[in-house]
CSV table of C-alpha atoms and ligand atoms in Angstrom, one decimal:
chain,number,residue,atom,x,y,z
U,84,MET,CA,30.2,4.4,37.1
U,85,LYS,CA,31.5,3.3,40.6
U,86,PRO,CA,32.5,-0.3,40.7
U,87,LYS,CA,30.4,-2.4,43.1
U,88,ILE,CA,32.6,-4.4,45.5
U,89,LEU,CA,31.5,-7.1,47.9
U,90,VAL,CA,33.6,-7.6,51.0
U,91,PHE,CA,33.5,-10.5,53.6
U,92,SER,CA,35.6,-12.4,56.0
U,93,GLY,CA,36.1,-16.2,56.4
U,94,SER,CA,35.8,-15.6,60.2
U,95,THR,CA,32.7,-14.3,61.9
U,96,ARG,CA,34.4,-14.4,65.4
U,97,LYS,CA,33.8,-11.5,67.7
U,98,GLY,CA,37.1,-9.5,67.6
U,99,SER,CA,38.2,-11.3,64.4
U,100,TYR,CA,41.4,-9.8,62.9
U,101,ASN,CA,40.0,-10.8,59.5
U,102,LYS,CA,36.8,-8.9,60.1
U,103,MET,CA,39.1,-5.9,60.9
U,104,LEU,CA,41.0,-6.4,57.7
U,105,ALA,CA,37.7,-6.7,55.7
U,106,ALA,CA,36.5,-3.4,57.3
U,107,LEU,CA,39.8,-1.7,56.6
U,108,VAL,CA,39.7,-2.8,52.9
U,109,ALA,CA,36.1,-1.7,52.7
U,110,LYS,CA,37.1,1.7,54.1
U,111,HIS,CA,39.9,2.2,51.6
U,112,LEU,CA,37.7,1.0,48.7
U,113,THR,CA,35.1,3.6,49.6
U,114,ILE,CA,37.8,6.3,49.7
U,115,ALA,CA,38.9,5.0,46.2
U,116,ASN,CA,35.4,5.7,45.0
U,117,ALA,CA,34.0,2.1,45.0
U,118,ASP,CA,30.5,1.3,46.1
U,119,VAL,CA,31.1,-1.3,48.9
U,120,THR,CA,28.8,-3.9,50.3
U,121,THR,CA,30.2,-5.6,53.5
U,122,ILE,CA,28.4,-8.8,54.6
U,123,SER,CA,29.0,-11.3,57.5
U,124,LEU,CA,28.7,-14.9,56.6
U,125,ALA,CA,27.0,-15.3,60.0
U,126,ASP,CA,23.9,-13.8,58.3
U,127,TYR,CA,24.0,-16.6,55.7
U,128,PRO,CA,24.3,-19.8,57.8
U,129,LEU,CA,24.6,-23.0,55.8
U,130,PRO,CA,24.7,-26.6,56.9
U,131,ILE,CA,27.9,-28.5,56.4
U,132,TYR,CA,27.9,-29.7,52.8
U,133,ASP,CA,26.5,-33.2,52.4
U,134,GLY,CA,25.6,-34.8,49.1
U,135,ASP,CA,22.7,-36.7,50.6
U,136,LEU,CA,21.3,-33.5,52.2
U,137,GLU,CA,21.6,-31.8,48.8
U,138,ASP,CA,19.7,-34.7,47.1
U,139,GLU,CA,17.0,-34.6,49.8
U,140,THR,CA,16.4,-30.9,50.4
U,141,GLY,CA,18.3,-29.1,47.6
U,142,ILE,CA,20.7,-26.3,47.8
U,143,PRO,CA,19.9,-23.9,50.7
U,144,GLU,CA,18.4,-20.5,50.1
U,145,ASN,CA,21.3,-18.8,51.7
U,146,ALA,CA,23.7,-20.2,49.0
U,147,PHE,CA,21.4,-18.6,46.4
U,148,LYS,CA,21.4,-15.3,48.2
U,149,LEU,CA,25.2,-15.3,48.3
U,150,ARG,CA,25.3,-16.2,44.6
U,151,LYS,CA,23.1,-13.2,43.9
U,152,LEU,CA,25.5,-11.0,45.8
U,153,ILE,CA,28.5,-12.3,43.8
U,154,GLU,CA,26.5,-11.9,40.5
U,155,THR,CA,25.8,-8.2,41.2
U,156,HIS,CA,29.2,-7.1,42.2
U,157,HIS,CA,32.1,-6.3,39.9
U,158,GLY,CA,34.7,-7.2,42.6
U,159,ILE,CA,34.8,-9.5,45.6
U,160,PHE,CA,37.3,-9.2,48.4
U,161,ILE,CA,37.7,-12.1,50.8
U,162,ALA,CA,39.7,-11.9,54.1
U,163,SER,CA,40.7,-15.4,55.1
U,164,PRO,CA,42.1,-16.6,58.4
U,165,GLU,CA,44.6,-19.5,58.4
U,166,TYR,CA,43.5,-22.7,60.2
U,167,ASN,CA,46.2,-25.4,60.2
U,168,SER,CA,47.8,-23.7,57.1
U,169,SER,CA,44.5,-23.7,55.2
U,170,ILE,CA,41.2,-21.8,55.0
U,171,THR,CA,38.4,-22.0,57.6
U,172,PRO,CA,35.7,-24.6,57.3
U,173,LEU,CA,33.2,-21.7,57.2
U,174,LEU,CA,34.8,-20.3,54.1
U,175,LYS,CA,35.3,-23.7,52.4
U,176,ASN,CA,31.7,-24.8,53.1
U,177,THR,CA,30.4,-21.5,51.8
U,178,LEU,CA,32.3,-21.8,48.6
U,179,ASP,CA,31.4,-25.5,48.2
U,180,TRP,CA,27.6,-24.8,48.5
U,181,ILE,CA,27.7,-21.9,46.1
U,182,SER,CA,29.7,-23.9,43.6
U,183,ARG,CA,26.9,-26.5,43.5
U,184,ILE,CA,24.5,-24.0,42.0
U,185,GLN,CA,24.3,-24.4,38.2
U,186,LEU,CA,21.4,-22.7,36.5
U,187,PRO,CA,20.0,-24.1,33.2
U,188,GLU,CA,22.0,-23.1,30.1
U,189,GLU,CA,24.9,-22.1,32.3
U,190,GLU,CA,28.5,-23.4,31.9
U,191,PRO,CA,29.8,-25.1,35.1
U,192,LEU,CA,30.9,-22.5,37.6
U,193,GLN,CA,30.1,-19.7,35.2
U,194,LEU,CA,29.1,-17.5,38.2
U,195,PHE,CA,32.7,-17.2,39.2
U,196,HIS,CA,34.1,-16.1,35.9
U,197,THR,CA,32.8,-12.5,35.6
U,198,SER,CA,33.9,-10.6,38.7
U,199,VAL,CA,37.5,-9.9,39.7
U,200,TYR,CA,38.6,-11.2,43.1
U,201,ALA,CA,41.2,-10.1,45.7
U,202,VAL,CA,42.2,-11.8,48.9
U,203,GLY,CA,44.0,-11.0,52.1
U,204,GLY,CA,44.4,-12.5,55.5
U,205,ALA,CA,45.5,-11.7,59.1
U,206,SER,CA,46.8,-13.9,61.9
U,207,PRO,CA,48.4,-13.2,65.3
U,208,GLY,CA,51.4,-15.4,64.3
U,209,ALA,CA,54.3,-15.0,62.0
U,210,HIS,CA,52.7,-16.4,58.9
U,211,GLY,CA,50.0,-13.8,58.5
U,212,SER,CA,47.6,-16.3,57.0
U,213,LEU,CA,49.8,-16.6,53.9
U,214,ARG,CA,49.7,-20.4,53.7
U,215,GLY,CA,45.9,-20.3,54.0
U,216,LEU,CA,45.8,-17.6,51.3
U,217,MET,CA,47.8,-19.9,49.0
U,218,HIS,CA,45.1,-22.6,49.5
U,219,LEU,CA,42.4,-20.1,49.0
U,220,ARG,CA,44.0,-19.0,45.7
U,221,THR,CA,44.3,-22.5,44.5
U,222,ILE,CA,40.6,-23.2,45.3
U,223,MET,CA,39.5,-20.0,43.6
U,224,GLU,CA,41.8,-20.0,40.6
U,225,VAL,CA,42.3,-23.6,39.8
U,226,SER,CA,38.9,-25.1,40.9
U,227,LEU,CA,36.4,-22.3,40.5
U,228,GLY,CA,38.1,-20.4,37.7
U,229,CYS,CA,38.1,-17.0,39.4
U,230,LEU,CA,40.5,-14.2,38.3
U,231,VAL,CA,42.3,-13.5,41.6
U,232,LEU,CA,44.6,-10.4,41.5
U,233,PRO,CA,48.3,-11.1,42.3
U,234,GLU,CA,48.2,-8.3,44.8
U,235,MET,CA,47.2,-9.6,48.2
U,236,ILE,CA,47.7,-8.5,51.7
U,237,SER,CA,49.0,-10.7,54.5
U,238,ILE,CA,49.0,-9.2,58.0
U,239,ASN,CA,51.2,-11.1,60.5
U,240,PHE,CA,51.5,-10.4,64.2
U,241,ALA,CA,48.0,-8.9,63.8
U,242,GLY,CA,47.8,-7.9,67.5
U,243,LYS,CA,50.5,-5.3,66.9
U,244,SER,CA,49.7,-4.6,63.2
U,245,PHE,CA,46.3,-2.9,63.8
U,246,ASP,CA,46.0,0.2,65.9
U,247,GLU,CA,42.9,1.0,68.1
U,248,ASN,CA,41.1,2.5,65.0
U,249,GLY,CA,41.6,-0.7,63.0
U,250,ASP,CA,44.3,1.0,60.8
U,251,LEU,CA,47.6,-0.6,59.9
U,252,THR,CA,50.7,0.4,61.9
U,253,LYS,CA,53.4,-0.9,59.6
U,254,ASP,CA,54.6,1.0,56.5
U,255,HIS,CA,55.2,-2.0,54.3
U,256,GLN,CA,51.7,-3.4,55.0
U,257,ILE,CA,50.1,0.1,54.3
U,258,LYS,CA,51.9,0.2,51.0
U,259,ARG,CA,50.7,-3.3,50.0
U,260,LEU,CA,47.1,-2.3,51.0
U,261,HIS,CA,47.3,0.8,48.8
U,262,LYS,CA,48.7,-1.2,45.9
U,263,LEU,CA,45.9,-3.7,46.2
U,264,ILE,CA,43.1,-1.1,46.4
U,265,GLU,CA,44.4,0.8,43.4
U,266,ARG,CA,44.6,-2.3,41.2
U,267,PHE,CA,41.4,-3.8,42.5
U,268,VAL,CA,39.3,-0.7,41.8
U,269,SER,CA,40.8,-0.3,38.4
U,270,GLU,CA,40.2,-3.9,37.4
U,271,ALA,CA,36.7,-3.9,38.8
U,272,SER,CA,35.8,-0.8,36.8
U,273,HIS,CA,36.3,-2.9,33.6
U,274,VAL,CA,34.1,-5.8,34.6
U,275,LYS,CA,30.8,-6.1,32.7
U,276,LEU,CA,28.2,-7.8,34.8
U,277,GLN,CA,25.6,-10.0,33.2
U,278,ASP,CA,22.1,-8.6,33.1
U,279,ASN,CA,20.2,-9.7,36.2
I,187,LIG,C1,41.7,-24.6,64.3
I,187,LIG,C2,42.7,-23.5,64.3
I,187,LIG,C3,43.9,-23.6,63.6
I,187,LIG,C4,44.8,-22.6,63.5
I,187,LIG,N1,45.9,-22.7,62.7
I,187,LIG,C5,46.7,-21.6,62.5
I,187,LIG,C6,47.7,-21.7,61.5
I,187,LIG,O1,48.0,-22.7,60.9
I,187,LIG,N2,48.5,-20.6,61.4
I,187,LIG,C7,48.2,-19.4,62.0
I,187,LIG,O2,48.9,-18.4,61.8
I,187,LIG,N3,47.2,-19.3,62.9
I,187,LIG,C8,46.4,-20.4,63.2
I,187,LIG,N4,45.4,-20.3,64.0
I,187,LIG,C9,45.2,-19.1,64.8
I,187,LIG,C10,44.4,-18.1,64.0
I,187,LIG,O3,45.2,-17.4,63.1
I,187,LIG,C11,43.8,-17.1,64.9
I,187,LIG,O4,42.8,-17.8,65.8
I,187,LIG,C12,43.1,-16.0,64.2
I,187,LIG,O5,42.8,-14.9,65.1
I,187,LIG,C13,41.9,-16.4,63.5
I,187,LIG,O6,41.4,-15.4,62.6
I,187,LIG,P1,40.3,-14.3,63.2
I,187,LIG,O7,41.0,-13.5,64.2
I,187,LIG,O8,39.9,-13.6,61.9
I,187,LIG,O9,39.2,-15.1,63.8
I,187,LIG,C14,44.5,-21.4,64.2
I,187,LIG,C15,43.3,-21.2,64.9
I,187,LIG,C16,42.4,-22.3,65.0
I,187,LIG,C17,41.1,-22.1,65.7
């Protein structure tokens, strides 16, 4: 059976390098025989997390929709830009809202403990989002309890690292991408999803 993999970017900006990276990963996952769903967080708007808002109106429907997508995919790939050496407010807010959902008879954060995760990032500068990815990894592994693969892809000097088709131009980055895709599809193939 083909593993189902969900792909999204922590930037929804027009011309986003991280959307390009997400699209490239989706393309290579499809070639590697995965069944890929690519979403934009722009289609799942959420208010900035506020405890009073949660008490008054509950967790927004879009957080439940995103939860359902996570629940029904064996693997999740997140492309994350770096803002001031950390992740974007959009991505943090999204993860924060989803983490607030706890269904009856569920362990805390159980949602995050089934699928396998992979991360990557792109930036126009020298850091290639690497410092942001370390924060993302800490949030996902230490706080949410996700299994995040050690293979990750960091694209620096993004303006020169993607060609006009959205493919990578540099051999060392292409090698890392292939390594990530191979391990990701293999690990996702072993994930057993809960019955939904
Ligand atoms: C608030 C803010 C902070 C940023 N901080 C960093 C940074 O710490 N390191 C970096 O390499 N780029 C930084 N950038 C530049 C982003 O990497 C760049 O805007 C990138 O294109 C964003 O990702 P996107 O193309 O997917 O939208 C920052 C951009 C913004 C708006």
